[in-house]
Structures are given as structure tokens and as C-alpha cells.
Tab-separated table of C-alpha atoms in Angstrom:
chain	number	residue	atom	x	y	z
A	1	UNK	CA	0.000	0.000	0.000
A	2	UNK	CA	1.640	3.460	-0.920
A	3	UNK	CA	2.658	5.775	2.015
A	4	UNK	CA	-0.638	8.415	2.169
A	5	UNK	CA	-0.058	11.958	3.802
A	6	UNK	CA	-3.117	14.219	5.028
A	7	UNK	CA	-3.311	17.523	6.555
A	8	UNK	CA	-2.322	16.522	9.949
A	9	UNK	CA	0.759	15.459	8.668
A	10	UNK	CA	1.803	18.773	6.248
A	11	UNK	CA	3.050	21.816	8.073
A	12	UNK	CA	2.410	24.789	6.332
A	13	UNK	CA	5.129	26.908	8.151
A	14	UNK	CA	7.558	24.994	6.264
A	15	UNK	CA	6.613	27.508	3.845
A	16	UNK	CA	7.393	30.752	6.387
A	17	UNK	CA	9.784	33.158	4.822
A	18	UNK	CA	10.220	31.415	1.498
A	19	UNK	CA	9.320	32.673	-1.580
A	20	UNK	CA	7.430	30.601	-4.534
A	21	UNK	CA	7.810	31.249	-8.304
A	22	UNK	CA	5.177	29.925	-10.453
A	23	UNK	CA	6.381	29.758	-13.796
A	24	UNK	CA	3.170	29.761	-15.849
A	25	UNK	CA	-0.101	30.944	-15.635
A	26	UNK	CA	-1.776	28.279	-17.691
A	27	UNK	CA	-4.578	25.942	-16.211
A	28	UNK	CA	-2.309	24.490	-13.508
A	29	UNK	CA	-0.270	27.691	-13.015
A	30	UNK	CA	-3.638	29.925	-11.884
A	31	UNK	CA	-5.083	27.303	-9.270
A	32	UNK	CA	-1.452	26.743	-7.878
A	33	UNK	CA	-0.785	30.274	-7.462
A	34	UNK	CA	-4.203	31.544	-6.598
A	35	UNK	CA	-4.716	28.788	-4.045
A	36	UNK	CA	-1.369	29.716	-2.046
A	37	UNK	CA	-1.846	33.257	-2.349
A	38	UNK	CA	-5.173	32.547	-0.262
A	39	UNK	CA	-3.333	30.184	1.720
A	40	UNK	CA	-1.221	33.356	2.716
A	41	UNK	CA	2.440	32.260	0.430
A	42	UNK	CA	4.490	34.520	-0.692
A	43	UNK	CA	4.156	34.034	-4.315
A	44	UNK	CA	5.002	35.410	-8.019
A	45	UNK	CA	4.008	34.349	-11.327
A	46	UNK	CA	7.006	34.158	-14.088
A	47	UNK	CA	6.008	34.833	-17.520
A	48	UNK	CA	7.436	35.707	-20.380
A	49	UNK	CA	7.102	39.188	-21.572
A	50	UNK	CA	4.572	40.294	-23.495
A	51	UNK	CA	2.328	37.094	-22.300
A	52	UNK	CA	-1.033	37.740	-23.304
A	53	UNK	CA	-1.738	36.133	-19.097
A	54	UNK	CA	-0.143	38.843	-17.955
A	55	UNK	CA	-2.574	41.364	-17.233
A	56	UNK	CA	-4.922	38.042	-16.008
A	57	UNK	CA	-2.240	37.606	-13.251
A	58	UNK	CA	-2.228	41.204	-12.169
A	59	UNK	CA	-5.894	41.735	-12.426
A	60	UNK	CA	-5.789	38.594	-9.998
A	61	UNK	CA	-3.703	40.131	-7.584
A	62	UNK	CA	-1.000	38.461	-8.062
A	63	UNK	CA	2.615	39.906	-8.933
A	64	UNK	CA	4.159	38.581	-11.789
A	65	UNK	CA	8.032	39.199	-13.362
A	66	UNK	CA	9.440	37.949	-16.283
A	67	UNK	CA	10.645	34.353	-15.609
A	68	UNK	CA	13.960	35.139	-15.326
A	69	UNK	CA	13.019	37.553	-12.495
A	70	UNK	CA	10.803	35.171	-10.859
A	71	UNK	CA	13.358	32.459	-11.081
A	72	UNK	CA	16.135	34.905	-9.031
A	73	UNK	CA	13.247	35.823	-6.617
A	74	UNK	CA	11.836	32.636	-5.879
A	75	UNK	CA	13.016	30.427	-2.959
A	76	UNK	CA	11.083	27.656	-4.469
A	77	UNK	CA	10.448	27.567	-8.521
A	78	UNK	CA	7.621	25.731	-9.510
A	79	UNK	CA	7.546	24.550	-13.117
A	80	UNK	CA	3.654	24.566	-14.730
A	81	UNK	CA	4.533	25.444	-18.180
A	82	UNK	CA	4.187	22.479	-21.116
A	83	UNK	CA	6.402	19.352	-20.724
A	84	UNK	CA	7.336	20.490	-24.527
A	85	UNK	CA	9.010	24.053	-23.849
A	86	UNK	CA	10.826	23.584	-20.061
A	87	UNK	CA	13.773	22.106	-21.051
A	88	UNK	CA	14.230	25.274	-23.103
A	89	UNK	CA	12.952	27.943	-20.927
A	90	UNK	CA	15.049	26.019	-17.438
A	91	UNK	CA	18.303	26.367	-19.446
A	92	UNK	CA	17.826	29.801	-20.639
A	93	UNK	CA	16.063	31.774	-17.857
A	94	UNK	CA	16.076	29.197	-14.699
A	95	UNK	CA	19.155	27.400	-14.487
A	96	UNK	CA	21.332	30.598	-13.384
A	97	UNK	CA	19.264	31.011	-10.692
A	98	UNK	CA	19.175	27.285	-8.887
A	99	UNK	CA	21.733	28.053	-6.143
A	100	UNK	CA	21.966	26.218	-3.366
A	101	UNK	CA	19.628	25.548	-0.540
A	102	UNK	CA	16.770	26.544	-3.405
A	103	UNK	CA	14.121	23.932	-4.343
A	104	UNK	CA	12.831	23.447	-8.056
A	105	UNK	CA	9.667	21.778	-8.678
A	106	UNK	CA	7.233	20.138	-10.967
A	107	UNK	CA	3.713	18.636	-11.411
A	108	UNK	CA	4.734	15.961	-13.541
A	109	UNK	CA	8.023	14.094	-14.199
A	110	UNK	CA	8.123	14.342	-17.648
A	111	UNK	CA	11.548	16.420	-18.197
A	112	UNK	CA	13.081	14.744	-14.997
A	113	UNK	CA	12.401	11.245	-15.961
A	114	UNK	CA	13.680	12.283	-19.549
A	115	UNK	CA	16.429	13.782	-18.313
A	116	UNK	CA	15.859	16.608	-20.243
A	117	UNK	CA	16.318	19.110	-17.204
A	118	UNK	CA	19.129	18.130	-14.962
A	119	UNK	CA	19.335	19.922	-12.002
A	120	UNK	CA	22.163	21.122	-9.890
A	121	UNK	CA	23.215	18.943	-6.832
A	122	UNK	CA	22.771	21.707	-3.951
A	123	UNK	CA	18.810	22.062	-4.740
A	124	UNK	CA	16.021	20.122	-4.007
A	125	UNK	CA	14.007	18.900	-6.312
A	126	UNK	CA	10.439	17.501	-5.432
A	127	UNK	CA	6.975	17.050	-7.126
A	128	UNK	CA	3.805	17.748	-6.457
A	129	UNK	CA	0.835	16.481	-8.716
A	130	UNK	CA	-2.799	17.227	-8.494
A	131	UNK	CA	-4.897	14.627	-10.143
A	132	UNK	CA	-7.125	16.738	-11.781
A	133	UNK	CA	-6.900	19.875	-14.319
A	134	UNK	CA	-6.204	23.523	-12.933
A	135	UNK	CA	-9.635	24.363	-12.914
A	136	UNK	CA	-10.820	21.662	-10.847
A	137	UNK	CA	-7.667	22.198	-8.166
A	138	UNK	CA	-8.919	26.214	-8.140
A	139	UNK	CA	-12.920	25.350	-8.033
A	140	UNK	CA	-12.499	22.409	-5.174
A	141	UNK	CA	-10.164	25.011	-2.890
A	142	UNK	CA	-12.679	27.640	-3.320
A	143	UNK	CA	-15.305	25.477	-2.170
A	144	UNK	CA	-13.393	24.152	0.716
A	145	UNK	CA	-12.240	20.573	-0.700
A	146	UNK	CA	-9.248	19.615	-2.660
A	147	UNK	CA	-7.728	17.750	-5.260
A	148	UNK	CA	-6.244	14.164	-4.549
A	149	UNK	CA	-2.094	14.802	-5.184
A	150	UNK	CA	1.167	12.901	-5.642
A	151	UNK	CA	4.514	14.009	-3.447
A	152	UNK	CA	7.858	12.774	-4.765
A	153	UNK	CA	11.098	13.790	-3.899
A	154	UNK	CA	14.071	12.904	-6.707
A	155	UNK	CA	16.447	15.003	-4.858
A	156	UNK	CA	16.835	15.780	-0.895
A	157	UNK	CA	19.779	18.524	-0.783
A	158	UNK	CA	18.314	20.121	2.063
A	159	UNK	CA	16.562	17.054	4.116
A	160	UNK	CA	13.572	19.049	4.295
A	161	UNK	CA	12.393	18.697	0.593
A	162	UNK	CA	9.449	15.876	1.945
A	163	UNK	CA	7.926	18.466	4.416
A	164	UNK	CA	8.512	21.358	1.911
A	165	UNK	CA	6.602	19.081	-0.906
A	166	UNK	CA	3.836	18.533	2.024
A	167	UNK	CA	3.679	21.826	3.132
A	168	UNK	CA	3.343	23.311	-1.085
A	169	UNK	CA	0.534	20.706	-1.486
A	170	UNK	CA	-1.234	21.567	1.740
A	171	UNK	CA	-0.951	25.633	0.374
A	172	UNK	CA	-2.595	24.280	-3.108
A	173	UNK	CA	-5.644	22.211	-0.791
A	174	UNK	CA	-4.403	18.834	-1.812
A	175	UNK	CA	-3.898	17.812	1.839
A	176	UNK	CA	-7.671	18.284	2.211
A	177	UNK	CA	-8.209	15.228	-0.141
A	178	UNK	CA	-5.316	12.814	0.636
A	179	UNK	CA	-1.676	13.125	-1.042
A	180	UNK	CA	-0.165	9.588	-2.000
A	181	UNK	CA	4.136	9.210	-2.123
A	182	UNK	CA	5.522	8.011	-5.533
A	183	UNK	CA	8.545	8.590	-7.916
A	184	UNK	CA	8.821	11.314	-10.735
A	185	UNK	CA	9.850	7.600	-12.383
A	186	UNK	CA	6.238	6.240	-11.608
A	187	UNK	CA	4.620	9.119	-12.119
A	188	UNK	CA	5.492	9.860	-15.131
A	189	UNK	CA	5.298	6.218	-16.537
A	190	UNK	CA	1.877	5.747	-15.005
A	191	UNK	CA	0.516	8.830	-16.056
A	192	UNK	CA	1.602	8.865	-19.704
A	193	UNK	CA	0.356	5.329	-20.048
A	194	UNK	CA	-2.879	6.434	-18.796
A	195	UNK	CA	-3.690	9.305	-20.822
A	196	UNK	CA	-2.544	7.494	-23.775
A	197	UNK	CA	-4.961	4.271	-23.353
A	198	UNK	CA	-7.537	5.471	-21.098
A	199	UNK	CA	-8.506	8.612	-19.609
A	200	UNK	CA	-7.528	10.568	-23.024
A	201	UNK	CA	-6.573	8.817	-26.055
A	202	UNK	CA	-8.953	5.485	-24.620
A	203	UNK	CA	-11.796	7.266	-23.877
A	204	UNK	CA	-12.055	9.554	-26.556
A	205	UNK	CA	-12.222	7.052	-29.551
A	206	UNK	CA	-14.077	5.361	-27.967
A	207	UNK	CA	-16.738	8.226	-27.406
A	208	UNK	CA	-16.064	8.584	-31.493
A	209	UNK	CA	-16.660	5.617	-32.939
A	210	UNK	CA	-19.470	4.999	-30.649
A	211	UNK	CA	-20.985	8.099	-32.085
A	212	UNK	CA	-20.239	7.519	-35.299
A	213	UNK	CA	-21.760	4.278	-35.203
A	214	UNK	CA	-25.259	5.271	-34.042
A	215	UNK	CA	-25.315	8.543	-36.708
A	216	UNK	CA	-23.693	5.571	-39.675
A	217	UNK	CA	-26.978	3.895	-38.661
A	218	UNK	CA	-29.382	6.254	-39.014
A	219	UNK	CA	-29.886	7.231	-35.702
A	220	UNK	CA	-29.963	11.231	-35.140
A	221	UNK	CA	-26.857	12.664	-34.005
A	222	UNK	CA	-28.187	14.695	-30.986
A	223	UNK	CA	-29.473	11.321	-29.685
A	224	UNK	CA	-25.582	9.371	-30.445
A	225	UNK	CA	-24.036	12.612	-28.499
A	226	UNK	CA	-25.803	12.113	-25.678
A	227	UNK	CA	-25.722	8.232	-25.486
A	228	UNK	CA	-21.948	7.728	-25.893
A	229	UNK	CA	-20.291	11.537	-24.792
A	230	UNK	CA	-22.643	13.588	-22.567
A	231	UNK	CA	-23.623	10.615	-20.094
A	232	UNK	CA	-20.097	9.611	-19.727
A	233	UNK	CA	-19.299	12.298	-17.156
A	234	UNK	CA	-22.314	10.808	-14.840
A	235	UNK	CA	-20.675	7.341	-15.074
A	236	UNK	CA	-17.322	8.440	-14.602
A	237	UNK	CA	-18.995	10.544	-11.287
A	238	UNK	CA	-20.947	7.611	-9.660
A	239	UNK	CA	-17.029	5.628	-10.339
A	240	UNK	CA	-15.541	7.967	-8.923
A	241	UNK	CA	-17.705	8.063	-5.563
A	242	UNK	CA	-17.582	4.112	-5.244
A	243	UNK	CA	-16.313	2.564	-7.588
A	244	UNK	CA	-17.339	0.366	-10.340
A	245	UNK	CA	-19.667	-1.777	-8.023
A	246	UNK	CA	-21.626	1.716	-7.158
A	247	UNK	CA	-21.973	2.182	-10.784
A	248	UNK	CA	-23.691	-1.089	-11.430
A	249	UNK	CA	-25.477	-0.618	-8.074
A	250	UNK	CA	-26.914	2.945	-9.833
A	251	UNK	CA	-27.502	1.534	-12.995
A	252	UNK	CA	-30.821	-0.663	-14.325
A	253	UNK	CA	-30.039	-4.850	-14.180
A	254	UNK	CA	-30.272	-4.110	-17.655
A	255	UNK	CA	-27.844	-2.051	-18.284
A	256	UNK	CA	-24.938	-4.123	-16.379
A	257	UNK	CA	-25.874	-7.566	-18.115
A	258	UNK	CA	-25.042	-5.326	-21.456
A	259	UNK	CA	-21.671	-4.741	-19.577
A	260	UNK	CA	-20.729	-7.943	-19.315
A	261	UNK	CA	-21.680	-9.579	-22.302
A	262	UNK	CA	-21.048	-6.139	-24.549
A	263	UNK	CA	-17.742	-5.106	-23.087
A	264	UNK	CA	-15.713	-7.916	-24.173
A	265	UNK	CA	-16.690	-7.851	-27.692
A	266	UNK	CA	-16.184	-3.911	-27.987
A	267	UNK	CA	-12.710	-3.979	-26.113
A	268	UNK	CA	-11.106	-8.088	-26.696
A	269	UNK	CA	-9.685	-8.676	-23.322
A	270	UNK	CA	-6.506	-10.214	-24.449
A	271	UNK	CA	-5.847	-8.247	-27.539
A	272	UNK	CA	-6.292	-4.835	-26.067
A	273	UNK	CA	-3.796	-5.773	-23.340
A	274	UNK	CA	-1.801	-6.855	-25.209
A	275	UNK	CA	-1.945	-3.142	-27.467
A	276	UNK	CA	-1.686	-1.055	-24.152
A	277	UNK	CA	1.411	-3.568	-23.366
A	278	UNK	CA	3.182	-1.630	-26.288
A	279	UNK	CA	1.745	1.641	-25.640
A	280	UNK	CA	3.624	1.142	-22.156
A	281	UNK	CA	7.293	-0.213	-23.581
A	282	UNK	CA	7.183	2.961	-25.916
A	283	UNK	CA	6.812	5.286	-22.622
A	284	UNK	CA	9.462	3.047	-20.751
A	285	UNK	CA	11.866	3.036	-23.401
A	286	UNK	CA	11.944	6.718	-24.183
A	287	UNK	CA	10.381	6.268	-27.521
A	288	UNK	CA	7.344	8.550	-26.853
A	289	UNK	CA	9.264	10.750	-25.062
A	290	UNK	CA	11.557	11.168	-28.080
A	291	UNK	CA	8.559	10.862	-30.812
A	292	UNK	CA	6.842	14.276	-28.624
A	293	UNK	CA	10.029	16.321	-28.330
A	294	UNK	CA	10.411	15.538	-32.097
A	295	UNK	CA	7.196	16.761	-33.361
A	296	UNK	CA	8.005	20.091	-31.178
A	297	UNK	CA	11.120	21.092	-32.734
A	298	UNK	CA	9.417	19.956	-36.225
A	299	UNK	CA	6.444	21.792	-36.498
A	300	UNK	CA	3.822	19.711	-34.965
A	301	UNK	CA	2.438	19.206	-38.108
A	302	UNK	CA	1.162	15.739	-37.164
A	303	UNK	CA	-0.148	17.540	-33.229
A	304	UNK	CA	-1.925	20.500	-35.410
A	305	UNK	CA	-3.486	18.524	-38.543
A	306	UNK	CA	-4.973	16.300	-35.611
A	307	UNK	CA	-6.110	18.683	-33.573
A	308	UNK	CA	-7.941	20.725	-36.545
A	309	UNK	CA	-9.857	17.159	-37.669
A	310	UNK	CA	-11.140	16.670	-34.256
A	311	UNK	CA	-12.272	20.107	-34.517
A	312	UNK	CA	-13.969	19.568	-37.510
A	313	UNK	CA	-15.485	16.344	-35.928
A	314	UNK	CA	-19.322	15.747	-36.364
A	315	UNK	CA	-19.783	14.493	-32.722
A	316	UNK	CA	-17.806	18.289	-31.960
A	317	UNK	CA	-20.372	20.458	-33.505
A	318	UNK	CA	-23.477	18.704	-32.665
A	319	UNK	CA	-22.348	18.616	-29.089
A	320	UNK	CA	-21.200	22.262	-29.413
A	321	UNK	CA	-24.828	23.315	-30.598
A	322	UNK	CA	-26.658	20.956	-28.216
A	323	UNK	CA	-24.740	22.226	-25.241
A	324	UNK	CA	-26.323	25.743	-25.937
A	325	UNK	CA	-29.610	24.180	-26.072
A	326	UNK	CA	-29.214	22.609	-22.175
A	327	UNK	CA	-30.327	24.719	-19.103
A	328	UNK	CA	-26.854	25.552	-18.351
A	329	UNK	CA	-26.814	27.788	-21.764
A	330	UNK	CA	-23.917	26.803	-23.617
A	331	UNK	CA	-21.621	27.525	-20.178
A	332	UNK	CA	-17.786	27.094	-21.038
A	333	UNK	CA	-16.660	28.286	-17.697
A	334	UNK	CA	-13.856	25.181	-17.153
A	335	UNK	CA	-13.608	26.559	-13.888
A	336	UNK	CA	-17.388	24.692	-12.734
A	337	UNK	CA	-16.744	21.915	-15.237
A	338	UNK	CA	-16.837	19.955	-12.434
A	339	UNK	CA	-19.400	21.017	-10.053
């Protein structure tokens, strides 16, 4: 059973007198930096100048300096910019600034694992993971909850980067909620491998071609949208409270018997295993890792053309114009998305 941590066991005034850089104010970067603002931090955002989240930050309350600044300010530098572009941005406007005693952190392993930032020896280096967006991490503190979080430590200069991690994820709310110990290692590997065959690239096609099977039949497409995408996020919920067994338990007899003798035929036991076994040696190996970095410095024309056909997507635009049709009026606030 991992090691779990709770609030009893994070001390916040391991946070007194220290002074924490957030370097990007992206979905992760608000909630992290909002959340210990109200949690009474000292904090800064870094961005790069002319950043169109600039004047966001500010009108937040929040100072922000370029991330170089930030970076020479910051006691603790928290990394929440894309996996893609902080190898560049730590050598150029970070890595002068990791002097001793200082702590460098990250919400997911990716350029640690990697190894494409290598920090210096005299700094800790910890990690600490909500599992859930930015929005959710911002909505759930507001409201008096928190996200679930991972603490890992890959480097201990200090022997205090374990109660610093703690203390940083009791400042975000994640103490409220549980935090479980891991490895930037396991972390990373886990989460790549899930995104990639479930949670993302699992779920999703399998929203699509369940869609596209319904409106290939005849059915109408307003009907396949809300079949196979919209009632996905109140299966996921009743999961998520208790597991699969609640599900069935909230679900018609009906309805599970399809389960088991549907399920099977739609996802091949054996075969899919065996296709998520491969998705996993490619994120051991490095070969993802070095397929991602490769479309970045080429153009992600493979990223973009993707991205535009999903946009372009029937299942997109129905649900688009159907979402505007529901009592919650076509709401794209990401910050309630879920509440």
C-alpha cells in the first residue's frame, strides 16, 4: 500500500519566509498560485514578456516578473509550463538562478524522468501532482475541498524537501483530499500510459466511434451525443464516488448484463492488453518521449493537422450546438466543469 499523507501530517510553516515562483499561468499555473496566495504564500508568477496572461495575473492580484526575475526571486520555482518548452525555458532563464539551498519543482516528471532538465546537486528537487486539471484544483479550494495529489522527492539537498513538498501541497488544498508518495519515475510512466490508453486517447475514440456508429446507422446525431459523450461524465462521477460496483449498483439490471456480455466484444480482453502492453514499452523506453520532443522542434504538423480534424469532428459540432440548447446555456466556464 503506498505511504498516504493528510493535513495533519503537512506543516504549512515549512513555507514561512520562502518565496514561490510559479512559472506559468496556464490551467495548472492559476489554481497553484491563486490557491497559495489565499493560503497566505508569498508568491510570483514568471512569464514571459509580453504574455497575453499577464494582465490576467495582475488583475488577480498576483505579482508577476518575467521568468527570469521570478526564477532569481523565488526560494522555491515551480515549473507549470508544457512538458514540450521547459527544457528550453530552465536552461535559458532558470538554471542561473538554482543556487543552493533553493528547491525546483514540478507537477509531472516528464523532463526529470527524460532527463531533459538536470538539475544542480545543492537544490532540491520535489513534485507535487494534483490529479485533476487547474480548474478543478482552483474550483475544489474555493469550495473548501481539494484535489487528490502525488509528493515525490528525486532530490533531498536540504533534508527538508518531503515536508517542503507537504507543506506546497497543503498551500494548493491537496492535503484536504489525501496526497499519495511516488517517484517522478512512476509518475510519469503511469501517467503517460494512462492518458494514452484510457482517460484521453482510450476514452475519446471510444466516445467517437461509438458516435459515429449510431449517426452511420441512421440514428440522429443529438441522440448518439448524448448516449456515448454527454452521459459519460455521470458514469465516470458515480465511479468515482464508489467505484465500479456503485456504478452497477446505480444503474438498471439491464444495463450491467449489457456490460458484461457487450464489453468484451467492444474492447477483446486479451488483444487490447496486449496493445496497451506496447503503448507502455514505448513510454518506458523513451520512444514517446523522443517521438513528442520531435514533433516540437518539427512543427507539430502531425499535433496540429490532428487537432484541426477533431475540430472539424461531427460528434464536436453537434455537441457544441446541443450544449447551448441545455439549461446551463452553452456555459464554457472550465472553472465549474466539475461542479
Amino acid at each position: 500500500m503506498a505511504k498516504m499523507y493528510y493535513e495533519k501530517d503537512c506543516e504549512l510553516s515549512y513555507l514561512d519566509g520562502k518565496k514561490i515562483a510559479i512559472i506559468g499561468y496556464g490551467s495548472q499555473g492559476h489554481a497553484h498560485a491563486m490557491n497559495l496566495k489565499d493560503s497566505g504564500c508569498d508568491v510570483c508568477v514568471g512569464l514571459r514578456e509580453g504574455s497575453k496572461n499577464w494582465a490576467n495575473a495582475e488583475k488577480a492580484g498576483l505579482q508577476v516578473k518575467t521568468v527570469a526575475e521570478a526564477a532569481k526571486w523565488g526560494d522555491i520555482v515551480m515549473m507549470l509550463i508544457n512538458d514540450e518548452v521547459q527544457a528550453e525555458v530552465y536552461k535559458k532563464d532558470i538554471a542561473p538562478y538554482m543556487t543552493e539551498g533553493k528547491a525546483l519543482a514540478f507537477a509531472h516528471g516528464f523532463n526529470i524522468r527524460y532527463q531533459q532538465i538536470v538539475p544542480p546537486a545543492g537544490v532540491d528537487v520535489f513534485m507535487a501532482a494534483p490529479k485533476g486539471p487547474g480548474h478543478t484544483v482552483r474550483s475544489t479550494y474555493v469550495n473548501g475541498k481539494g484535489v487528490p495529489c502525488l509528493v515525490a522527492v528525486e532530490q533531498n539537498a536540504t533534508g527538508n524537501a518531503y515536508k517542503i513538498a507537504l507543506a506546497y501541497i497543503a498551500g494548493i488544498g491537496g492535503a484536504r483530499a489525501g496526497v499519495m508518495e511516488t517517484t517522478f519515475h512512476d509518475e510519469t510512466e503511469t501517467d503517460l500510459f494512462g492518458e494514452q490508453c484510457v482517460l484521453c486517447g482510450g476514452v475519446v475514440d471510444l466516445m467517437k466511434c461509438g458516435f459515429e456508429t449510431l449517426v452511420e446507422a441512421g440514428y440522429e446525431p443529438e441522440n448518439a451525443y448524448f448516449e456515448c459523450i454527454h452521459e459519460m461524465k455521470l458514469i465516470i462521477d458515480l465511479i468515482n464516488k464508489g467505484g465500479v460496483a456503485a456504478m452497477n449498483y446505480s444503474i438498471s439490471d439491464t444495463a450491467e448484463f449489457g456490460e458484461y456480455v457487450s464489453g468484451p466484444r467492444v474492447l477483446p480482453y486479451e488483444e487490447t492488453k496486449k496493445n496497451m502492453r506496447k503503448v507502455l514499452d514505448d513510454i518506458q523506453d523513451g520512444t514517446f518521449a523522443g517521438r513528442w520532443i520531435a514533433e516540437n522542434k518539427n512543427g507539430r504538423t502531425f499535433f496540429n493537422s490532428k487537432r484541426a480534424q477533431l475540430k472539424k469532428h461531427q460528434m464536436e459540432i453537434v455537441g457544441e450546438e446541443l450544449r447551448k440548447n441545455m439549461i446551463w446555456g452553452g456555459d464554457k466556464d472550465l472553472d465549474t466543469a466539475s461542479n
